[in-house]
Short mmCIF file of C-alpha atoms in Angstrom, two decimals:
data_model
loop_
_atom_site.label_atom_id
_atom_site.label_comp_id
_atom_site.label_asym_id
_atom_site.label_seq_id
_atom_site.Cartn_x
_atom_site.Cartn_y
_atom_site.Cartn_z
CA MET A 1 65.63 38.04 56.14
CA PRO A 2 62.33 36.78 54.69
CA VAL A 3 62.24 33.11 53.47
CA ALA A 4 61.47 32.90 49.45
CA PRO A 5 58.52 30.53 48.66
CA PRO A 6 59.12 27.39 46.91
CA PRO A 7 59.60 27.58 43.08
CA ALA A 8 56.86 24.98 42.44
CA ARG A 9 54.28 27.32 44.37
CA ILE A 10 55.01 30.08 41.92
CA ALA A 11 55.29 27.88 38.70
CA MET A 12 51.79 26.40 39.19
CA PRO A 13 49.63 29.33 38.94
CA VAL A 14 51.69 30.49 36.04
CA ARG A 15 51.25 27.31 34.34
CA ARG A 16 47.36 27.21 34.73
CA GLY A 17 47.42 30.78 33.40
CA THR A 18 49.18 29.87 30.44
CA ALA A 19 47.16 26.85 29.92
CA LEU A 20 43.74 28.94 29.95
CA VAL A 21 45.25 31.47 27.48
CA VAL A 22 46.16 28.47 25.15
CA ALA A 23 42.90 26.98 25.48
CA GLY A 24 41.13 30.10 24.75
CA ILE A 25 43.19 30.80 21.60
CA ALA A 26 42.45 27.19 20.43
CA ALA A 27 38.88 27.73 21.08
CA ILE A 28 39.04 30.98 18.90
CA ILE A 29 40.79 29.22 16.20
CA LEU A 30 38.28 26.44 16.11
CA LEU A 31 35.46 28.87 15.98
CA ALA A 32 37.05 30.65 13.14
CA LEU A 33 37.74 27.24 11.44
CA ILE A 34 34.07 26.46 11.96
CA LEU A 35 32.65 29.81 10.69
CA VAL A 36 35.45 30.50 7.94
CA VAL A 37 36.76 27.27 6.46
CA PRO A 38 33.51 25.82 5.06
CA PRO A 39 32.76 28.78 2.78
CA LEU A 40 36.67 28.47 1.62
CA ILE A 41 35.92 24.97 0.84
CA ASN A 42 34.02 25.19 -2.15
CA VAL A 43 32.89 21.57 -2.78
CA ASP A 44 30.43 22.79 -5.64
CA ARG A 45 33.14 23.25 -7.87
CA TYR A 46 33.28 19.39 -7.80
CA ARG A 47 29.49 19.17 -8.93
CA PRO A 48 30.60 18.17 -12.42
CA GLN A 49 32.77 15.08 -11.20
CA VAL A 50 29.85 14.01 -8.86
CA ILE A 51 27.36 14.19 -11.71
CA SER A 52 29.73 12.10 -13.90
CA TYR A 53 30.01 9.49 -11.17
CA LEU A 54 26.34 9.49 -10.44
CA GLN A 55 25.67 8.89 -14.25
CA GLU A 56 28.17 5.89 -14.67
CA THR A 57 26.76 4.51 -11.38
CA THR A 58 23.21 4.56 -12.49
CA GLY A 59 23.36 4.60 -16.32
CA LYS A 60 20.92 7.48 -16.40
CA GLN A 61 21.22 11.45 -16.86
CA VAL A 62 21.48 13.01 -13.50
CA GLU A 63 21.08 16.69 -12.51
CA VAL A 64 22.49 18.37 -9.37
CA GLY A 65 21.49 21.98 -8.11
CA ARG A 66 24.22 22.59 -5.69
CA LEU A 67 26.90 21.03 -3.25
CA ALA A 68 27.81 22.55 0.01
CA LEU A 69 29.78 21.01 2.85
CA THR A 70 29.45 21.59 6.66
CA PHE A 71 31.51 20.16 9.69
CA PHE A 72 30.21 18.46 13.07
CA PRO A 73 29.14 16.18 11.73
CA LEU A 74 31.01 16.32 8.46
CA THR A 75 27.99 16.29 5.87
CA ILE A 76 27.55 17.12 2.24
CA HIS A 77 24.43 18.58 1.27
CA ILE A 78 23.15 18.09 -2.37
CA ASP A 79 19.98 20.54 -3.22
CA HIS A 80 17.56 19.74 -6.17
CA ILE A 81 18.97 16.45 -7.32
CA GLY A 82 16.80 14.70 -10.30
CA VAL A 83 17.45 11.20 -11.88
CA LYS A 84 15.88 10.70 -15.09
CA ASN A 85 14.51 7.89 -17.00
CA PRO A 86 16.36 5.89 -19.33
CA PRO A 87 15.63 6.37 -23.07
CA ILE A 88 13.26 3.15 -23.57
CA PHE A 89 10.73 4.88 -20.84
CA PRO A 90 8.66 8.12 -21.26
CA ALA A 91 10.44 11.44 -20.47
CA GLY A 92 10.48 12.10 -16.75
CA TYR A 93 12.26 11.35 -13.66
CA VAL A 94 12.82 8.30 -11.73
CA ILE A 95 13.43 10.31 -8.48
CA GLN A 96 13.72 13.90 -7.59
CA VAL A 97 14.74 15.06 -4.00
CA ALA A 98 14.74 18.56 -2.82
CA ARG A 99 17.73 18.02 -0.55
CA ILE A 100 19.94 15.28 0.54
CA ASP A 101 22.14 15.43 3.63
CA ALA A 102 24.94 12.64 3.52
CA GLU A 103 26.92 12.32 6.60
CA LEU A 104 30.43 10.89 6.13
CA SER A 105 32.75 8.69 8.12
CA VAL A 106 35.84 10.89 9.06
CA GLY A 107 37.83 7.69 10.15
CA ALA A 108 37.19 6.31 6.66
CA LEU A 109 38.20 9.50 4.72
CA LEU A 110 41.69 9.22 6.77
CA HIS A 111 41.96 5.92 5.02
CA ARG A 112 41.17 7.64 1.71
CA GLN A 113 37.82 5.85 1.61
CA VAL A 114 34.18 7.14 1.31
CA VAL A 115 31.68 5.75 3.69
CA ILE A 116 28.32 7.27 4.00
CA LYS A 117 27.06 6.84 7.66
CA SER A 118 23.52 8.33 7.06
CA LEU A 119 21.52 9.78 4.39
CA VAL A 120 18.48 12.17 4.98
CA LEU A 121 16.19 12.76 1.83
CA GLN A 122 13.83 15.60 2.14
CA ASP A 123 10.85 15.74 -0.07
CA PRO A 124 11.79 12.82 -2.59
CA VAL A 125 9.30 11.88 -5.18
CA LEU A 126 9.98 8.20 -6.65
CA ASN A 127 8.43 7.16 -9.94
CA LEU A 128 8.52 3.40 -10.44
CA THR A 129 7.78 2.39 -14.11
CA SER A 130 8.03 -1.19 -15.56
CA ASP A 131 8.56 -1.83 -19.04
CA PRO A 132 6.69 -4.73 -20.71
CA ASP A 133 9.96 -6.44 -21.59
CA GLY A 134 10.71 -6.76 -17.78
CA PRO A 135 13.09 -3.92 -16.79
CA TRP A 136 12.20 -1.16 -14.16
CA ASN A 137 13.25 2.48 -14.88
CA PHE A 138 15.63 2.42 -11.59
CA GLU A 139 17.67 -0.43 -12.81
CA ASN A 140 20.81 -0.13 -14.60
CA PRO A 141 21.55 -3.82 -16.09
CA GLN A 142 24.42 -2.14 -18.28
CA SER A 143 26.34 -0.87 -15.54
CA LYS A 144 30.18 -1.24 -15.65
CA ILE A 145 31.81 0.44 -12.82
CA SER A 146 35.57 0.14 -12.79
CA ALA A 147 37.29 -1.15 -9.92
CA ASN A 148 38.81 2.34 -8.97
CA ALA A 149 35.43 3.84 -8.89
CA LEU A 150 33.73 5.06 -5.78
CA PRO A 151 32.25 2.05 -4.07
CA LEU A 152 28.63 2.04 -3.11
CA SER A 153 28.92 0.50 0.52
CA PRO A 154 25.68 -0.16 2.44
CA ILE A 155 24.48 2.96 4.28
CA SER A 156 23.83 2.53 8.13
CA THR A 157 20.86 4.90 8.12
CA VAL A 158 18.37 6.45 5.58
CA LYS A 159 15.82 8.74 6.70
CA ILE A 160 12.88 9.80 4.11
CA ARG A 161 10.89 12.75 5.03
CA ARG A 162 7.47 13.86 3.26
CA GLY A 163 8.09 11.13 0.47
CA LEU A 164 5.98 10.06 -2.38
CA VAL A 165 6.02 7.03 -4.44
CA VAL A 166 4.06 6.12 -7.64
CA ALA A 167 4.43 2.75 -9.43
CA SER A 168 2.82 2.24 -12.67
CA ASN A 169 3.51 -0.32 -15.87
CA LEU A 170 3.96 0.80 -19.46
CA LEU A 171 1.47 -0.55 -22.16
CA PRO A 172 2.60 -2.93 -24.66
CA SER A 173 2.73 -0.05 -27.13
CA ASP A 174 5.18 1.65 -24.60
CA LYS A 175 2.67 4.30 -23.67
CA ALA A 176 2.19 5.36 -19.99
CA GLY A 177 -0.35 3.09 -18.18
CA PRO A 178 -2.48 3.60 -15.12
CA ILE A 179 -0.98 4.12 -11.77
CA PHE A 180 -1.41 0.67 -9.78
CA PHE A 181 0.26 1.91 -6.45
CA GLU A 182 0.96 5.12 -4.71
CA ALA A 183 2.21 6.07 -1.22
CA HIS A 184 2.06 9.73 0.01
CA GLU A 185 3.41 11.68 3.00
CA ILE A 186 5.95 9.04 3.66
CA TYR A 187 8.14 8.86 6.55
CA CYS A 188 10.55 6.24 6.78
CA GLU A 189 13.97 4.99 8.61
CA LEU A 190 15.84 2.40 6.93
CA GLU A 191 18.91 0.64 7.96
CA GLN A 192 21.99 -0.98 6.24
CA VAL A 193 20.61 0.31 2.88
CA ASN A 194 22.21 -1.20 -0.17
CA LEU A 195 21.89 1.18 -3.07
CA ALA A 196 24.23 -0.82 -5.26
CA GLY A 197 21.77 -3.90 -4.68
CA ILE A 198 18.85 -1.74 -5.56
CA ILE A 199 20.26 -0.53 -8.81
CA ASN A 200 21.64 -3.94 -9.95
CA PRO A 201 18.86 -6.32 -10.96
CA SER A 202 21.03 -9.44 -10.24
CA SER A 203 21.24 -8.54 -6.49
CA SER A 204 20.21 -11.04 -3.99
CA SER A 205 20.78 -9.31 -0.97
CA ILE A 206 18.72 -7.57 1.69
CA ASP A 207 18.79 -3.98 0.61
CA GLY A 208 17.39 -2.49 3.77
CA GLN A 209 14.62 -2.57 6.48
CA GLY A 210 13.13 -0.37 8.87
CA ARG A 211 9.97 1.31 9.60
CA LEU A 212 7.50 3.26 7.53
CA LYS A 213 4.61 5.53 7.96
CA ALA A 214 2.44 6.89 5.19
CA GLY A 215 -0.55 9.71 5.33
CA LEU A 216 -2.14 7.58 2.28
CA LEU A 217 -1.58 4.41 0.59
CA ARG A 218 -3.53 3.25 -2.38
CA LEU A 219 -3.51 -0.20 -4.09
CA GLY A 220 -5.81 0.11 -7.44
CA ALA A 221 -8.94 1.84 -6.08
CA VAL A 222 -8.47 1.04 -2.42
CA GLU A 223 -7.08 3.41 0.06
CA ALA A 224 -5.64 3.18 3.73
CA ARG A 225 -4.81 6.09 5.60
CA ASN A 226 -2.33 6.96 8.47
CA LEU A 227 -0.76 3.63 7.78
CA ASP A 228 2.01 2.21 10.11
CA SER A 229 4.15 -0.94 9.09
CA ARG A 230 7.62 -2.55 9.16
CA LEU A 231 9.34 -2.19 5.63
CA ARG A 232 11.80 -4.72 4.15
CA LEU A 233 13.58 -4.51 0.76
CA GLU A 234 14.93 -7.95 -0.23
CA SER A 235 16.00 -9.89 -3.63
CA ARG A 236 13.86 -7.33 -5.86
CA GLN A 237 10.93 -7.81 -3.29
CA VAL A 238 9.29 -5.18 -1.10
CA PHE A 239 7.58 -6.49 2.21
CA PHE A 240 5.30 -4.37 4.16
CA THR A 241 4.54 -6.25 7.40
CA ASP A 242 2.86 -5.53 10.72
CA ILE A 243 0.38 -3.18 9.01
CA LYS A 244 -1.76 -1.02 11.01
CA ALA A 245 -4.08 1.46 8.86
CA GLU A 246 -7.49 3.31 8.94
CA VAL A 247 -9.59 2.20 6.07
CA TYR A 248 -13.07 3.71 5.20
CA GLY A 249 -13.96 4.51 8.54
CA GLY A 250 -12.72 1.23 10.01
CA SER A 251 -9.26 -0.47 10.57
CA ALA A 252 -7.19 -3.00 8.90
CA VAL A 253 -4.11 -5.01 10.07
CA GLY A 254 -2.12 -7.35 7.77
CA GLY A 255 0.74 -7.33 5.20
CA LEU A 256 1.44 -6.46 1.77
CA SER A 257 4.23 -7.59 -0.58
CA PHE A 258 5.32 -6.98 -4.05
CA ASP A 259 7.76 -9.13 -6.33
CA LEU A 260 9.57 -7.13 -9.06
CA SER A 261 11.80 -9.93 -10.21
CA GLN A 262 9.34 -11.14 -13.18
CA LYS A 263 8.24 -9.25 -16.49
CA ASN A 264 5.04 -8.79 -14.64
CA VAL A 265 5.21 -7.59 -11.05
CA SER A 266 2.89 -9.54 -8.55
CA PHE A 267 1.42 -8.78 -5.12
CA LYS A 268 0.06 -10.46 -2.14
CA THR A 269 -1.95 -9.08 0.40
CA ASN A 270 -3.77 -10.36 3.61
CA ALA A 271 -5.97 -8.18 5.87
CA ARG A 272 -7.95 -8.41 9.10
CA LEU A 273 -10.80 -5.81 8.53
CA SER A 274 -13.12 -4.13 11.36
CA GLY A 275 -15.57 -1.46 11.03
CA ILE A 276 -15.59 -0.94 7.47
CA ASN A 277 -18.08 1.52 6.08
CA LEU A 278 -18.95 -0.67 3.10
CA ALA A 279 -20.92 2.29 1.33
CA GLN A 280 -17.49 4.25 1.22
CA LEU A 281 -15.49 1.48 0.07
CA LEU A 282 -17.91 0.51 -2.82
CA ALA A 283 -17.94 4.21 -3.98
CA ALA A 284 -13.95 4.04 -4.67
CA PHE A 285 -14.92 1.65 -7.54
CA PRO A 286 -16.56 2.64 -10.90
CA LYS A 287 -20.39 2.20 -10.65
CA GLY A 288 -20.02 0.82 -6.77
CA GLY A 289 -21.79 4.00 -5.50
CA GLY A 290 -25.18 3.52 -3.72
CA LYS A 291 -24.95 -0.23 -4.20
CA MET A 292 -24.90 -1.31 -0.45
CA SER A 293 -24.22 -0.05 2.79
CA GLY A 294 -23.40 -1.30 6.43
CA LYS A 295 -20.51 -1.98 8.73
CA MET A 296 -18.19 -4.83 7.50
CA GLU A 297 -15.42 -7.02 9.33
CA GLY A 298 -13.70 -10.02 8.30
CA ASP A 299 -10.51 -11.24 6.59
CA MET A 300 -9.34 -11.21 3.01
CA SER A 301 -6.20 -12.60 1.18
CA LEU A 302 -5.70 -11.25 -2.32
CA GLY A 303 -2.85 -11.59 -4.98
CA GLY A 304 -1.94 -11.88 -8.52
CA GLU A 305 0.11 -10.19 -11.36
CA ILE A 306 -0.27 -6.69 -12.36
CA ALA A 307 -0.70 -6.63 -16.01
CA HIS A 308 0.79 -4.23 -18.48
CA SER A 309 -2.76 -3.13 -19.40
CA LEU A 310 -5.40 -0.54 -19.01
CA ARG A 311 -6.69 -2.72 -16.26
CA PRO A 312 -3.54 -3.60 -14.41
CA LEU A 313 -5.58 -5.52 -11.46
CA ALA A 314 -8.09 -7.43 -13.65
CA GLY A 315 -6.31 -10.62 -13.17
CA ILE A 316 -6.12 -10.67 -9.07
CA HIS A 317 -7.67 -13.56 -7.12
CA GLY A 318 -8.07 -14.34 -3.71
CA THR A 319 -10.48 -15.53 -0.85
CA GLY A 320 -12.26 -14.24 2.31
CA HIS A 321 -14.95 -14.39 5.00
CA LEU A 322 -17.18 -11.28 5.59
CA THR A 323 -19.65 -9.96 7.77
CA VAL A 324 -21.89 -7.04 7.18
CA ARG A 325 -24.19 -5.61 9.54
CA ASN A 326 -27.30 -3.23 9.81
CA GLY A 327 -27.21 -2.31 5.91
CA GLN A 328 -29.12 -1.76 2.82
CA VAL A 329 -29.10 -3.16 -0.70
CA PRO A 330 -31.37 -0.63 -2.57
CA SER A 331 -31.32 -2.46 -5.98
CA LEU A 332 -32.20 -5.82 -4.52
CA LYS A 333 -35.29 -4.78 -2.40
CA LEU A 334 -34.75 -8.39 -1.11
CA ASN A 335 -38.10 -8.69 0.88
CA ALA A 336 -40.24 -6.93 -1.67
CA ASN A 337 -39.24 -8.92 -4.53
CA LEU A 338 -39.17 -12.22 -2.65
CA MET A 339 -42.75 -11.49 -1.68
CA LYS A 340 -43.77 -10.99 -5.29
CA LEU A 341 -42.62 -14.32 -6.12
CA ALA A 342 -45.14 -16.16 -3.87
CA HIS A 343 -48.03 -13.56 -4.67
CA PHE A 344 -48.83 -12.49 -1.09
CA ASN A 345 -48.14 -9.05 0.69
CA ASP A 346 -49.31 -8.69 4.24
CA LEU A 347 -46.56 -10.59 6.05
CA GLY A 348 -45.95 -8.48 9.28
CA PRO A 349 -42.07 -7.42 9.41
CA ALA A 350 -41.42 -8.72 6.13
CA LYS A 351 -43.10 -6.15 4.32
CA ASN A 352 -41.07 -3.18 6.27
CA ASP A 353 -37.78 -1.52 4.67
CA PRO A 354 -37.45 -4.12 1.89
CA SER A 355 -33.90 -2.99 1.06
CA SER A 356 -32.54 -3.58 4.66
CA PHE A 357 -30.93 -6.38 6.44
CA ASN A 358 -29.57 -7.19 9.94
CA LEU A 359 -26.83 -9.55 9.19
CA ILE A 360 -24.95 -10.90 6.11
CA THR A 361 -22.35 -13.56 6.33
CA THR A 362 -20.68 -14.94 3.45
CA ASP A 363 -17.45 -16.44 2.03
CA LEU A 364 -15.92 -15.17 -1.06
CA GLU A 365 -13.52 -16.46 -3.74
CA LEU A 366 -12.22 -14.17 -6.37
CA ALA A 367 -11.25 -15.67 -9.66
CA ASP A 368 -11.52 -14.89 -13.38
CA GLU A 369 -12.99 -11.49 -12.85
CA ARG A 370 -15.74 -13.17 -10.95
CA ILE A 371 -16.65 -13.35 -7.25
CA SER A 372 -18.15 -16.39 -6.10
CA SER A 373 -19.83 -17.50 -2.75
CA ARG A 374 -20.60 -21.29 -1.76
CA LEU A 375 -22.82 -20.04 1.29
CA ILE A 376 -24.44 -16.64 1.90
CA ASP A 377 -26.60 -16.28 5.15
CA ILE A 378 -28.75 -13.22 5.04
CA ASP A 379 -30.96 -12.17 8.07
CA GLY A 380 -33.31 -9.57 6.88
CA TYR A 381 -36.28 -7.90 8.52
CA GLY A 382 -38.72 -10.74 8.52
CA VAL A 383 -37.13 -12.81 5.89
CA ASP A 384 -33.89 -15.13 6.47
CA VAL A 385 -32.23 -16.38 3.17
CA ASP A 386 -29.41 -18.91 2.43
CA GLY A 387 -27.97 -18.59 -0.80
CA SER A 388 -24.91 -19.21 -3.30
CA GLY A 389 -23.87 -17.91 -6.59
CA SER A 390 -21.47 -15.12 -8.15
CA VAL A 391 -21.30 -11.73 -9.52
CA SER A 392 -19.12 -10.38 -12.54
CA VAL A 393 -16.56 -7.83 -11.91
CA SER A 394 -15.33 -7.46 -15.23
CA GLY A 395 -17.65 -4.88 -15.97
CA SER A 396 -20.68 -6.56 -16.99
CA ASP A 397 -22.08 -6.69 -13.11
CA GLU A 398 -23.68 -10.09 -14.15
CA LEU A 399 -25.54 -11.74 -11.13
CA ASN A 400 -26.22 -15.52 -10.91
CA TYR A 401 -27.57 -16.33 -7.36
CA ARG A 402 -30.06 -18.92 -5.90
CA GLY A 403 -31.16 -19.71 -2.57
CA LEU A 404 -33.92 -20.30 -0.14
CA ALA A 405 -35.87 -17.85 1.63
CA GLU A 406 -38.02 -18.26 4.83
CA ILE A 407 -40.57 -15.92 6.32
CA THR A 408 -39.80 -15.87 9.89
CA THR A 409 -43.24 -15.05 11.27
CA LYS A 410 -45.96 -17.63 11.11
CA GLU A 411 -48.98 -16.62 9.14
CA SER A 412 -52.53 -17.18 8.88
CA PHE A 413 -54.28 -20.30 7.22
CA PHE A 414 -55.32 -18.39 4.30
CA THR A 415 -51.96 -16.68 3.66
CA ASN A 416 -50.11 -20.09 3.76
CA THR A 417 -52.52 -21.89 1.69
CA VAL A 418 -52.08 -19.15 -1.17
CA ALA A 419 -48.40 -18.96 -0.68
CA ARG A 420 -47.87 -23.12 -1.04
CA LEU A 421 -50.12 -22.89 -4.16
CA SER A 422 -47.55 -20.54 -5.45
CA GLY A 423 -44.57 -22.90 -4.95
CA ALA A 424 -43.74 -22.07 -1.26
CA SER A 425 -43.59 -24.99 1.23
CA LEU A 426 -44.64 -24.84 5.02
CA VAL A 427 -41.98 -25.86 7.54
CA ASP A 428 -42.43 -25.39 11.33
CA GLY A 429 -45.43 -23.07 10.42
CA LYS A 430 -43.06 -20.89 8.42
CA LEU A 431 -43.20 -20.29 4.70
CA GLN A 432 -39.97 -21.43 2.56
CA PHE A 433 -39.59 -20.91 -1.16
CA PRO A 434 -36.81 -21.08 -3.60
CA PHE A 435 -35.62 -18.28 -5.87
CA ARG A 436 -33.10 -17.19 -8.47
CA ILE A 437 -31.44 -13.76 -9.17
CA GLY A 438 -30.16 -12.93 -12.61
CA GLY A 439 -29.74 -9.94 -14.45
CA THR A 440 -27.27 -7.13 -13.23
CA ILE A 441 -26.55 -5.33 -9.91
CA ASP A 442 -28.35 -2.04 -11.22
CA SER A 443 -31.20 -4.28 -12.69
CA PRO A 444 -31.75 -7.64 -10.76
CA VAL A 445 -34.27 -10.13 -11.98
CA PHE A 446 -35.88 -12.25 -9.43
CA SER A 447 -37.48 -15.59 -10.42
CA LYS A 448 -38.69 -18.79 -8.67
CA GLY A 449 -36.05 -21.50 -8.07
CA LYS A 450 -36.42 -25.30 -8.75
CA GLY A 451 -37.19 -26.26 -5.04
CA ASP A 452 -35.45 -29.36 -4.07
CA LYS A 453 -34.18 -29.85 -7.40
CA ASP A 454 -32.15 -26.77 -7.35
CA VAL A 455 -29.24 -28.38 -5.63
CA ASP A 456 -27.52 -25.00 -5.28
CA ALA A 457 -30.03 -23.63 -3.30
CA PRO A 458 -29.44 -24.89 0.45
CA GLN A 459 -32.42 -25.90 2.95
CA ILE A 460 -32.72 -23.86 5.92
CA HIS A 461 -32.30 -25.38 9.10
CA ARG A 462 -32.83 -23.29 11.98
#
């Protein structure tokens, strides 16, 4: 009689087959849930409640186009959301976003809490506007969120794709003023973003930090492209640090910060410049085109309040040291004008290319809408100049410079004699004579200086 196999050996394949069947059925059910359940859960019907909560939180009118829900990860999708300016500001939007994807924490939901793990904003447009009396359009100083309302906990990660930020001040008449700051094509990733702190003007927290890239950033008339920097939002302040950017054919590294805590927003910036095309830079300013060319390098520090006026950056101040190489100043025609002062002409290289120079080095101080320099050293073609003075940037373009010019080549006895009779002095066989420049940038007026009595005209020691 044959011996029956042990029961365990028969049961094992049966259990395996049953497990496979159960796993297959579970997979089919899970797939069905993924495909069928989300359409059955119509979260868009809760759109009025979401709008009501957002309006209570922000104190502003809110528009939402559509709500949707997806699983794995659990995410709410908001299409076409817009938050309008409060009544004291002109009609328009604080922010408009084409799409927001908000990933929720499942664990928090099981404890009846809503925690946003990450937020992705596609094509957001942020319009920041400051009122002369102090508040910004994104603030909600009257917010009274009840204890039972949905809390705004810090969000672990916020990503921005193709963003646009524009900042401006209202004029004292409450009409829209000029834009003083804008950033285009923003790609940004921030950590621990505190939306409640951003909305609440009394917040003193760090409201987020991370990295930002922008295709174009503009402060006043000055542009920077392909900017890469660290970004920190803190206590009504915005900090751009470790900036690297392309600026008018050259590069800049440094930092930029804004303080939004006072009635007038203020800013500070410092930059190390290299290879800047000066002609392109000046062309960005009114009446600046064609005034000067060359490659510029150096360092600058600027700051000040941004006024609620048609010229919001008129009150800025700062210092710097700059060097410009191989350029031209067409309106000055340095050599030709200086030669006329001494009434002689044929001076070798000094008669060639009268608007050109090899090198200019100078210190700068910007204050009260005037740029002043204590020492300007110009190496021209056949002429070297040491000088000082200032130029107005208020619109008058008024010049007030003085200095001492030296003809770098030794001349004949007759030329030297004529030049000395015209007010020049002979030092080591080279002619020197003092000069002054008045008038305007477009129409400079050259005149003789006062020689050693002109204390602002430094002596040249080479």
